[in-house]
Amino acid sequence: MIAVALTTLRREFSVDVATVTWVITVFYLTSAVLQPLMGRLADRYGAHRVFTFGMIVVAIAGATGPFAPSLEWVCVARVVLAVGTAAAFPSAAALLRSLAPRGGFDAARIIGRIQLIDTSAAAIGPVVGGALILAAGWEAVFWINVPLAALAIVSTRVLIPRDEPRDRVPLRRTLSESDIPGLVAFAATVAATLMFLLALPDGPEWPLLAVAVVACALFAWREPRARVPFIDLRLLAANLPLVRVYVLFVIANVVLYGTLFGIPQYLEEDASYSTAIVGVMLVPLAAFNAVLARPIERLIDRWGVRRTMLAGGAGLVVATAALPLLALSPQWWIVLLVMAAVGIPYAFVLISLTQSLYRTAPPAIVGQAAGLFQTARSIGCISAAAVVGLSFSGSVGADDWIVLSLVVAAAALVLAVTMAATGRPAGARAA
C-alpha cells in the first residue's frame, strides 16, 4: 500500500524522493533486524502469544500513524508497524512446526507457501492503497491496519491452539542471551551505507562511509564470538549453496521492488495517472505468484529447480529490457503488459528460490534459514529504495525513469548471470 502513497506523502510534506524513501527503508530495516529476535521470543514464550503481541502493536501503529505531523513522525509510525509485523513470519513458522506432527503436513513446504503469500499480497496492496488514498487520503493506509490486526487476533484465537505451558523466563535474560551488539552493528552498517548513497547527488559524505565500514567490521568480528549470533556467519560459510540462494534473493527483490516503488511515482508525476489507477496497473507485477504457484511447482518436478530458475532469470532479463519503453509511451495497456512481463518470470524465480532454500538448508536449521530468507528480502527492498531515491534525486520524469529502469534491467542481468554461473544446487534433481 505504501508504494502508491509515496507521491502523496511527498506532496503532503514537501519532501524529495530520496527523503520519502525513508518511509520504506525504516520499515524494512526494522523488520530485518527484529525478525530473528522475534523468532527467539516465539520459541521461548510461545508463538501464539508473540503473534498476538505483534498484531496489537500493528493496531497501535495504525491508530496513531494518521496523526503524524511530519514525515519524520510517519517514519516513526512505520518503525512501530515493523515491530509488530516482524513477529508475524517467525511466529507462523514456529506455530507450523508445532502443528505439523498432529496435522500430518510438511511444515517446510507450508512455510514456503506463506512466503509466497507474503509476496503475492503485494498484488492486492497497491489496489487497496490506491482506493483508500483516493477516498480518505494517505492516513487511510494506516487506519486499515487496525481492523486487519483485529481480524488476525480473533482468527488466530479461534483457529490456532493456545501455546503449551512452558517455564517462565525473564525477558531480561532472553535479551541478554540475544546478540544485541551484533543486531546494532548490522543496523548501523545498513543505515550508514544507505545515508551515504542517498547523499551522493549532493556530494559524498565520507564520515558516513567510515561509520558503515567500522560498523561492518564490528559486525564481522562480533558474530563468530556470539553464543547465539544475530546472523550465523559460520553456518553460512559452511553452506555456500545456501549463501547463493540468499544473494540471488536479494538481487531478485531489487528487480521487483525497484519496479514496484519506482513506477507509481513516475506514472503519477510524469504521466498524470491517478493513484487508484496506478494501483490497479501494478496488479500483474505480483499477482502471478499466487496464480502460477502450483503450475511452477509441477514444472520444477519435471525440469528441476535449476532449469526452472534459469528460465525465470532469462525471462526477467527480457522483461526488464522493456521497462525503458514506458518513457516513450506510458499508455495503460502497455504498462499492464510490461508489469505482467516482469511478474511472470519473477514468479518462476521466487518459487524456485524458495524450494532451493529448503533443499539446501539442513533440516535442523530450516527455521533459522527461513528467517534469514526474510532478512534477504528486506535487504533487497532497502537496496531497491536506495536505487529509486538515487534515480529520482533530481526530478521524476521520463529521463529519470529510463535511468531507474536501466538499473533494474542491469540487476536482472546480474541475477541471470549469477544463476547460470552457480553449480547445480543440492537436491535440485527432478523429483
Short mmCIF file of C-alpha atoms in Angstrom, two decimals:
data_model
loop_
_atom_site.label_atom_id
_atom_site.label_comp_id
_atom_site.label_asym_id
_atom_site.label_seq_id
_atom_site.Cartn_x
_atom_site.Cartn_y
_atom_site.Cartn_z
CA MET A 1 0.00 0.00 0.00
CA ILE A 2 2.83 2.38 0.79
CA ALA A 3 4.17 2.04 -2.78
CA VAL A 4 1.26 4.07 -4.19
CA ALA A 5 1.29 6.50 -1.25
CA LEU A 6 4.83 7.81 -1.83
CA THR A 7 3.85 10.57 -4.26
CA THR A 8 1.01 11.69 -1.96
CA LEU A 9 3.39 11.77 1.02
CA ARG A 10 5.95 13.78 -0.98
CA ARG A 11 3.35 16.41 -1.77
CA GLU A 12 1.83 16.39 1.71
CA PHE A 13 5.14 17.02 3.49
CA SER A 14 7.01 18.83 0.65
CA VAL A 15 9.98 16.47 0.51
CA ASP A 16 12.02 14.95 -2.32
CA VAL A 17 12.11 11.32 -3.46
CA ALA A 18 15.30 10.49 -1.55
CA THR A 19 13.70 11.69 1.69
CA VAL A 20 10.38 9.91 1.20
CA THR A 21 12.15 6.60 0.57
CA TRP A 22 12.98 6.53 4.28
CA VAL A 23 9.34 5.61 4.84
CA ILE A 24 10.16 2.33 3.08
CA THR A 25 13.68 1.90 4.40
CA VAL A 26 12.99 2.26 8.14
CA PHE A 27 10.26 -0.36 7.85
CA TYR A 28 12.39 -2.99 6.15
CA LEU A 29 15.46 -2.23 8.25
CA THR A 30 13.46 -2.69 11.45
CA SER A 31 11.92 -5.85 10.07
CA ALA A 32 15.30 -7.31 9.05
CA VAL A 33 16.77 -6.58 12.47
CA LEU A 34 13.87 -7.79 14.61
CA GLN A 35 12.69 -10.94 12.82
CA PRO A 36 15.43 -13.19 14.23
CA LEU A 37 14.80 -11.77 17.72
CA MET A 38 11.03 -12.29 17.36
CA GLY A 39 11.68 -15.88 16.32
CA ARG A 40 13.66 -16.40 19.52
CA LEU A 41 10.86 -14.84 21.59
CA ALA A 42 8.29 -17.07 19.85
CA ASP A 43 10.31 -20.20 20.67
CA ARG A 44 10.73 -19.21 24.32
CA TYR A 45 7.42 -17.55 25.23
CA GLY A 46 5.01 -19.14 22.74
CA ALA A 47 4.32 -18.37 19.09
CA HIS A 48 0.62 -17.72 19.71
CA ARG A 49 1.43 -15.15 22.39
CA VAL A 50 4.13 -13.37 20.35
CA PHE A 51 1.95 -13.23 17.24
CA THR A 52 -0.90 -11.65 19.23
CA PHE A 53 1.53 -9.13 20.74
CA GLY A 54 2.73 -8.24 17.22
CA MET A 55 -0.79 -7.63 15.95
CA ILE A 56 -1.56 -5.40 18.94
CA VAL A 57 1.48 -3.30 18.05
CA VAL A 58 0.29 -3.18 14.43
CA ALA A 59 -3.08 -1.85 15.60
CA ILE A 60 -1.37 0.82 17.73
CA ALA A 61 0.74 1.93 14.75
CA GLY A 62 -2.34 2.04 12.52
CA ALA A 63 -4.28 4.12 15.03
CA THR A 64 -1.52 6.66 15.70
CA GLY A 65 0.16 6.95 12.28
CA PRO A 66 -2.56 9.17 10.72
CA PHE A 67 -1.86 11.90 13.28
CA ALA A 68 1.81 12.25 12.29
CA PRO A 69 2.59 16.00 11.87
CA SER A 70 5.70 15.44 9.74
CA LEU A 71 7.38 12.80 7.59
CA GLU A 72 9.75 12.03 10.46
CA TRP A 73 6.78 11.00 12.58
CA VAL A 74 5.40 8.95 9.70
CA CYS A 75 8.73 7.11 9.72
CA VAL A 76 8.40 6.56 13.48
CA ALA A 77 4.93 5.09 12.93
CA ARG A 78 6.36 2.82 10.23
CA VAL A 79 9.03 1.62 12.65
CA VAL A 80 6.34 0.73 15.19
CA LEU A 81 4.39 -1.02 12.42
CA ALA A 82 7.51 -3.02 11.50
CA VAL A 83 7.98 -4.08 15.13
CA GLY A 84 4.51 -5.63 15.02
CA THR A 85 4.74 -7.23 11.59
CA ALA A 86 8.22 -8.63 12.34
CA ALA A 87 6.52 -11.00 14.77
CA ALA A 88 4.25 -12.46 12.10
CA PHE A 89 6.52 -14.68 9.99
CA PRO A 90 8.71 -16.26 12.70
CA SER A 91 5.62 -16.85 14.86
CA ALA A 92 3.84 -18.53 11.96
CA ALA A 93 6.88 -20.70 11.28
CA ALA A 94 7.04 -21.73 14.95
CA LEU A 95 3.30 -22.48 15.04
CA LEU A 96 3.57 -24.65 11.94
CA ARG A 97 6.49 -26.60 13.36
CA SER A 98 4.38 -27.42 16.44
CA LEU A 99 1.21 -28.19 14.44
CA ALA A 100 2.89 -30.34 11.75
CA PRO A 101 3.02 -33.60 13.77
CA ARG A 102 -0.68 -33.52 14.65
CA GLY A 103 -1.73 -32.24 11.20
CA GLY A 104 0.38 -34.63 9.16
CA PHE A 105 1.75 -31.96 6.80
CA ASP A 106 5.22 -30.84 5.75
CA ALA A 107 5.96 -27.69 7.77
CA ALA A 108 8.79 -26.56 5.47
CA ARG A 109 6.56 -26.73 2.40
CA ILE A 110 3.78 -24.77 4.13
CA ILE A 111 6.28 -22.16 5.37
CA GLY A 112 7.30 -21.77 1.74
CA ARG A 113 3.65 -21.17 0.84
CA ILE A 114 3.47 -18.44 3.49
CA GLN A 115 6.42 -16.72 1.84
CA LEU A 116 4.59 -16.91 -1.49
CA ILE A 117 1.52 -15.37 0.14
CA ASP A 118 3.75 -12.63 1.57
CA THR A 119 4.89 -11.64 -1.92
CA SER A 120 1.52 -12.26 -3.58
CA ALA A 121 -0.11 -9.83 -1.15
CA ALA A 122 1.87 -7.12 -2.95
CA ALA A 123 -0.63 -7.57 -5.81
CA ILE A 124 -3.50 -6.57 -3.51
CA GLY A 125 -1.73 -3.79 -1.63
CA PRO A 126 -1.46 -1.20 -4.42
CA VAL A 127 -5.13 -1.63 -5.39
CA VAL A 128 -6.35 -1.31 -1.81
CA GLY A 129 -3.91 1.51 -1.12
CA GLY A 130 -4.92 3.43 -4.23
CA ALA A 131 -8.62 3.18 -3.38
CA LEU A 132 -8.04 4.18 0.26
CA ILE A 133 -5.89 7.19 -0.65
CA LEU A 134 -8.46 8.34 -3.21
CA ALA A 135 -11.28 8.02 -0.67
CA ALA A 136 -9.66 9.23 2.54
CA GLY A 137 -6.06 10.35 1.94
CA TRP A 138 -2.74 8.79 2.93
CA GLU A 139 -3.92 8.42 6.52
CA ALA A 140 -6.21 5.57 5.45
CA VAL A 141 -3.17 3.43 4.61
CA PHE A 142 -2.51 3.41 8.36
CA TRP A 143 -6.13 3.18 9.52
CA ILE A 144 -6.75 -0.03 7.55
CA ASN A 145 -4.21 -1.86 9.74
CA VAL A 146 -6.47 -1.57 12.79
CA PRO A 147 -9.30 -3.84 11.51
CA LEU A 148 -6.78 -6.13 9.77
CA ALA A 149 -4.87 -6.62 13.03
CA ALA A 150 -8.11 -7.21 14.93
CA LEU A 151 -9.13 -9.84 12.36
CA ALA A 152 -5.74 -11.53 12.71
CA ILE A 153 -6.02 -11.65 16.51
CA VAL A 154 -9.57 -13.02 16.53
CA SER A 155 -8.99 -15.63 13.81
CA THR A 156 -5.80 -16.84 15.50
CA ARG A 157 -7.56 -17.23 18.85
CA VAL A 158 -10.37 -19.19 17.18
CA LEU A 159 -8.39 -21.35 14.77
CA ILE A 160 -4.98 -21.91 16.39
CA PRO A 161 -4.43 -23.88 19.63
CA ARG A 162 -3.02 -21.94 22.55
CA ASP A 163 0.64 -22.23 23.48
CA GLU A 164 1.60 -25.20 25.62
CA PRO A 165 2.72 -24.39 29.18
CA ARG A 166 6.41 -23.59 29.46
CA ASP A 167 8.90 -22.42 32.04
CA ARG A 168 8.80 -18.73 32.87
CA VAL A 169 11.96 -16.98 31.69
CA PRO A 170 12.56 -13.26 32.44
CA LEU A 171 12.58 -11.13 29.31
CA ARG A 172 15.82 -9.52 30.52
CA ARG A 173 17.52 -12.91 30.40
CA THR A 174 16.27 -13.60 26.88
CA LEU A 175 17.53 -10.23 25.67
CA SER A 176 20.89 -10.73 27.38
CA GLU A 177 21.26 -14.08 25.61
CA SER A 178 20.40 -12.50 22.26
CA ASP A 179 23.05 -10.89 20.09
CA ILE A 180 22.05 -7.27 20.68
CA PRO A 181 25.55 -5.90 19.82
CA GLY A 182 25.51 -7.79 16.52
CA LEU A 183 21.99 -6.56 15.82
CA VAL A 184 23.03 -2.94 16.45
CA ALA A 185 26.17 -3.29 14.31
CA PHE A 186 24.14 -4.74 11.42
CA ALA A 187 21.57 -1.94 11.62
CA ALA A 188 24.30 0.72 11.78
CA THR A 189 26.03 -0.77 8.72
CA VAL A 190 22.86 -0.74 6.61
CA ALA A 191 21.65 2.69 7.79
CA ALA A 192 25.01 4.43 7.33
CA THR A 193 25.52 2.87 3.89
CA LEU A 194 22.07 3.96 2.77
CA MET A 195 22.55 7.51 4.08
CA PHE A 196 25.87 7.71 2.25
CA LEU A 197 24.30 6.54 -1.04
CA LEU A 198 21.30 8.88 -0.82
CA ALA A 199 23.61 11.83 -0.13
CA LEU A 200 25.73 11.19 -3.26
CA PRO A 201 23.80 13.61 -5.56
CA ASP A 202 24.80 16.48 -3.24
CA GLY A 203 28.36 15.21 -2.73
CA PRO A 204 29.75 12.20 -0.86
CA GLU A 205 29.55 12.25 2.92
CA TRP A 206 32.74 10.34 3.72
CA PRO A 207 32.15 10.17 7.51
CA LEU A 208 29.01 8.13 6.84
CA LEU A 209 31.01 5.68 4.74
CA ALA A 210 33.57 5.45 7.55
CA VAL A 211 30.78 4.65 10.05
CA ALA A 212 29.48 1.94 7.70
CA VAL A 213 32.92 0.35 7.34
CA VAL A 214 33.60 0.39 11.08
CA ALA A 215 30.14 -1.00 11.89
CA CYS A 216 30.58 -3.74 9.30
CA ALA A 217 33.96 -4.68 10.75
CA LEU A 218 32.50 -4.81 14.25
CA PHE A 219 29.65 -6.99 12.98
CA ALA A 220 32.10 -9.41 11.30
CA TRP A 221 34.19 -9.53 14.49
CA ARG A 222 31.24 -10.00 16.81
CA GLU A 223 29.18 -12.70 15.08
CA PRO A 224 31.63 -15.65 15.35
CA ARG A 225 32.06 -14.85 19.04
CA ALA A 226 28.39 -14.54 19.96
CA ARG A 227 26.80 -17.51 21.71
CA VAL A 228 23.62 -17.05 19.68
CA PRO A 229 24.64 -14.80 16.75
CA PHE A 230 22.20 -12.48 15.00
CA ILE A 231 23.41 -13.93 11.69
CA ASP A 232 25.40 -17.13 12.00
CA LEU A 233 28.33 -16.38 9.68
CA ARG A 234 29.92 -19.77 10.40
CA LEU A 235 26.75 -21.50 9.31
CA LEU A 236 26.75 -19.55 6.06
CA ALA A 237 30.44 -20.17 5.44
CA ALA A 238 29.83 -23.90 5.78
CA ASN A 239 26.95 -23.90 3.29
CA LEU A 240 27.82 -21.88 0.19
CA PRO A 241 24.79 -23.12 -1.82
CA LEU A 242 22.59 -21.56 0.88
CA VAL A 243 24.53 -18.29 0.63
CA ARG A 244 23.94 -18.27 -3.13
CA VAL A 245 20.19 -18.61 -2.53
CA TYR A 246 20.25 -15.54 -0.27
CA VAL A 247 22.35 -13.49 -2.72
CA LEU A 248 20.04 -14.37 -5.60
CA PHE A 249 17.01 -13.46 -3.48
CA VAL A 250 18.47 -10.05 -2.61
CA ILE A 251 19.07 -9.27 -6.31
CA ALA A 252 15.63 -10.58 -7.31
CA ASN A 253 13.99 -8.26 -4.79
CA VAL A 254 15.96 -5.29 -6.14
CA VAL A 255 14.35 -6.04 -9.51
CA LEU A 256 10.82 -6.48 -8.16
CA TYR A 257 10.74 -3.66 -5.60
CA GLY A 258 12.76 -1.26 -7.74
CA THR A 259 9.88 -1.53 -10.20
CA LEU A 260 7.16 -1.57 -7.52
CA PHE A 261 8.46 1.52 -5.69
CA GLY A 262 9.53 3.43 -8.80
CA ILE A 263 6.76 3.12 -11.32
CA PRO A 264 3.91 4.61 -9.19
CA GLN A 265 5.89 7.82 -8.69
CA TYR A 266 6.76 8.03 -12.39
CA LEU A 267 3.21 7.35 -13.59
CA GLU A 268 1.63 9.80 -11.13
CA GLU A 269 4.21 12.55 -11.55
CA ASP A 270 5.03 12.42 -15.27
CA ALA A 271 2.08 10.61 -16.87
CA SER A 272 -0.56 12.20 -14.57
CA TYR A 273 -2.31 8.95 -13.65
CA SER A 274 -4.44 8.92 -10.51
CA THR A 275 -3.24 6.93 -7.51
CA ALA A 276 -6.15 4.48 -7.79
CA ILE A 277 -5.46 3.73 -11.46
CA VAL A 278 -1.75 3.21 -10.75
CA GLY A 279 -2.68 0.74 -8.02
CA VAL A 280 -4.66 -1.34 -10.50
CA MET A 281 -1.89 -1.26 -13.09
CA LEU A 282 0.57 -2.73 -10.57
CA VAL A 283 -1.52 -5.87 -10.02
CA PRO A 284 0.20 -8.05 -12.68
CA LEU A 285 3.58 -7.35 -11.07
CA ALA A 286 2.90 -9.67 -8.13
CA ALA A 287 -0.42 -11.42 -8.84
CA PHE A 288 1.20 -14.23 -10.82
CA ASN A 289 2.96 -15.50 -7.69
CA ALA A 290 -0.38 -16.86 -6.49
CA VAL A 291 -1.78 -17.85 -9.89
CA LEU A 292 1.30 -19.74 -11.10
CA ALA A 293 2.49 -21.31 -7.82
CA ARG A 294 1.11 -24.81 -8.44
CA PRO A 295 1.98 -24.99 -12.17
CA ILE A 296 5.54 -23.85 -11.45
CA GLU A 297 5.89 -26.42 -8.67
CA ARG A 298 4.83 -29.14 -11.12
CA LEU A 299 7.29 -27.75 -13.65
CA ILE A 300 10.05 -27.97 -11.04
CA ASP A 301 9.15 -31.64 -10.53
CA ARG A 302 9.72 -32.19 -14.26
CA TRP A 303 12.62 -29.83 -15.02
CA GLY A 304 14.33 -29.49 -11.67
CA VAL A 305 14.91 -26.32 -9.67
CA ARG A 306 17.90 -25.03 -11.61
CA ARG A 307 16.35 -25.18 -15.10
CA THR A 308 13.15 -23.56 -13.86
CA MET A 309 15.14 -20.83 -12.10
CA LEU A 310 17.24 -20.17 -15.21
CA ALA A 311 14.08 -19.86 -17.29
CA GLY A 312 12.76 -17.26 -14.85
CA GLY A 313 16.05 -15.36 -14.82
CA ALA A 314 16.19 -15.24 -18.62
CA GLY A 315 12.58 -14.06 -18.71
CA LEU A 316 13.36 -11.24 -16.27
CA VAL A 317 16.23 -10.04 -18.46
CA VAL A 318 13.91 -9.81 -21.48
CA ALA A 319 11.05 -8.24 -19.49
CA THR A 320 13.12 -5.57 -17.73
CA ALA A 321 14.68 -4.62 -21.06
CA ALA A 322 11.19 -3.37 -21.98
CA LEU A 323 10.87 -1.07 -18.94
CA PRO A 324 12.51 1.95 -20.67
CA LEU A 325 9.74 1.80 -23.30
CA LEU A 326 7.33 3.26 -20.74
CA ALA A 327 9.24 6.55 -21.07
CA LEU A 328 8.13 6.69 -24.71
CA SER A 329 4.51 5.62 -24.25
CA PRO A 330 3.13 5.08 -20.73
CA GLN A 331 -0.31 4.06 -22.00
CA TRP A 332 -2.28 1.93 -19.56
CA TRP A 333 -2.33 -1.22 -21.68
CA ILE A 334 1.42 -1.03 -22.29
CA VAL A 335 2.02 -0.63 -18.54
CA LEU A 336 -0.14 -3.69 -17.83
CA LEU A 337 1.72 -5.76 -20.43
CA VAL A 338 5.14 -4.74 -19.10
CA MET A 339 4.09 -5.40 -15.49
CA ALA A 340 2.86 -8.87 -16.48
CA ALA A 341 6.08 -9.47 -18.42
CA VAL A 342 8.07 -8.77 -15.26
CA GLY A 343 5.67 -10.52 -12.86
CA ILE A 344 5.52 -13.89 -14.65
CA PRO A 345 9.26 -14.68 -14.71
CA TYR A 346 9.64 -13.28 -11.19
CA ALA A 347 7.14 -15.92 -10.02
CA PHE A 348 9.42 -18.57 -11.54
CA VAL A 349 12.42 -17.10 -9.73
CA LEU A 350 10.66 -16.72 -6.37
CA ILE A 351 9.24 -20.23 -6.26
CA SER A 352 12.49 -21.79 -7.47
CA LEU A 353 14.49 -19.91 -4.85
CA THR A 354 12.01 -20.88 -2.13
CA GLN A 355 12.37 -24.55 -3.00
CA SER A 356 16.15 -24.17 -3.28
CA LEU A 357 16.17 -22.76 0.25
CA TYR A 358 14.56 -25.87 1.73
CA ARG A 359 16.70 -28.21 -0.37
CA THR A 360 20.00 -26.60 0.61
CA ALA A 361 19.26 -25.85 4.29
CA PRO A 362 19.93 -28.75 6.73
CA PRO A 363 16.62 -29.92 8.31
CA ALA A 364 17.80 -28.94 11.79
CA ILE A 365 18.05 -25.24 10.87
CA VAL A 366 15.12 -24.81 8.47
CA GLY A 367 13.50 -22.21 10.74
CA GLN A 368 16.70 -20.18 11.03
CA ALA A 369 17.28 -20.45 7.27
CA ALA A 370 13.73 -19.23 6.60
CA GLY A 371 14.28 -16.24 8.90
CA LEU A 372 17.45 -15.30 7.01
CA PHE A 373 15.48 -15.63 3.77
CA GLN A 374 13.16 -12.90 5.04
CA THR A 375 16.19 -10.84 6.06
CA ALA A 376 17.49 -11.18 2.49
CA ARG A 377 14.12 -9.91 1.24
CA SER A 378 14.40 -6.86 3.50
CA ILE A 379 17.94 -6.11 2.30
CA GLY A 380 16.71 -6.32 -1.31
CA CYS A 381 13.84 -3.93 -0.53
CA ILE A 382 16.17 -1.46 1.18
CA SER A 383 18.55 -1.61 -1.80
CA ALA A 384 15.63 -1.03 -4.18
CA ALA A 385 14.54 2.03 -2.17
CA ALA A 386 18.08 3.42 -2.46
CA VAL A 387 18.10 2.83 -6.22
CA VAL A 388 14.77 4.65 -6.61
CA GLY A 389 15.94 7.53 -4.42
CA LEU A 390 19.15 7.99 -6.41
CA SER A 391 17.43 7.65 -9.81
CA PHE A 392 14.78 10.23 -8.94
CA SER A 393 17.10 12.53 -6.97
CA GLY A 394 16.66 15.48 -9.34
CA SER A 395 13.16 15.00 -10.71
CA VAL A 396 10.65 12.32 -11.67
CA GLY A 397 10.46 12.48 -15.46
CA ALA A 398 10.88 10.22 -18.46
CA ASP A 399 14.67 10.54 -18.44
CA ASP A 400 14.80 9.66 -14.74
CA TRP A 401 12.58 6.65 -15.35
CA ILE A 402 14.98 5.46 -18.05
CA VAL A 403 17.84 5.66 -15.54
CA LEU A 404 15.90 3.64 -12.97
CA SER A 405 14.71 1.06 -15.49
CA LEU A 406 18.24 0.56 -16.82
CA VAL A 407 19.50 -0.07 -13.28
CA VAL A 408 16.69 -2.58 -12.71
CA ALA A 409 17.47 -4.25 -16.04
CA ALA A 410 21.15 -4.43 -15.07
CA ALA A 411 20.17 -6.10 -11.79
CA ALA A 412 18.09 -8.64 -13.73
CA LEU A 413 21.08 -9.37 -15.97
CA VAL A 414 23.35 -9.83 -12.94
CA LEU A 415 20.72 -12.16 -11.47
CA ALA A 416 20.58 -14.31 -14.61
CA VAL A 417 24.36 -14.44 -15.00
CA THR A 418 24.82 -15.39 -11.34
CA MET A 419 22.24 -18.15 -11.71
CA ALA A 420 24.00 -19.52 -14.78
CA ALA A 421 27.41 -19.32 -13.11
CA THR A 422 26.41 -21.26 -10.00
CA GLY A 423 26.57 -25.01 -9.97
CA ARG A 424 23.72 -27.40 -9.64
CA PRO A 425 22.17 -26.78 -6.18
CA ALA A 426 21.93 -29.63 -3.72
CA GLY A 427 18.78 -31.68 -4.20
CA ALA A 428 17.91 -29.88 -7.43
CA ARG A 429 17.29 -33.01 -9.46
CA ALA A 430 13.75 -33.53 -10.69
CA ALA A 431 11.55 -35.50 -8.27
#
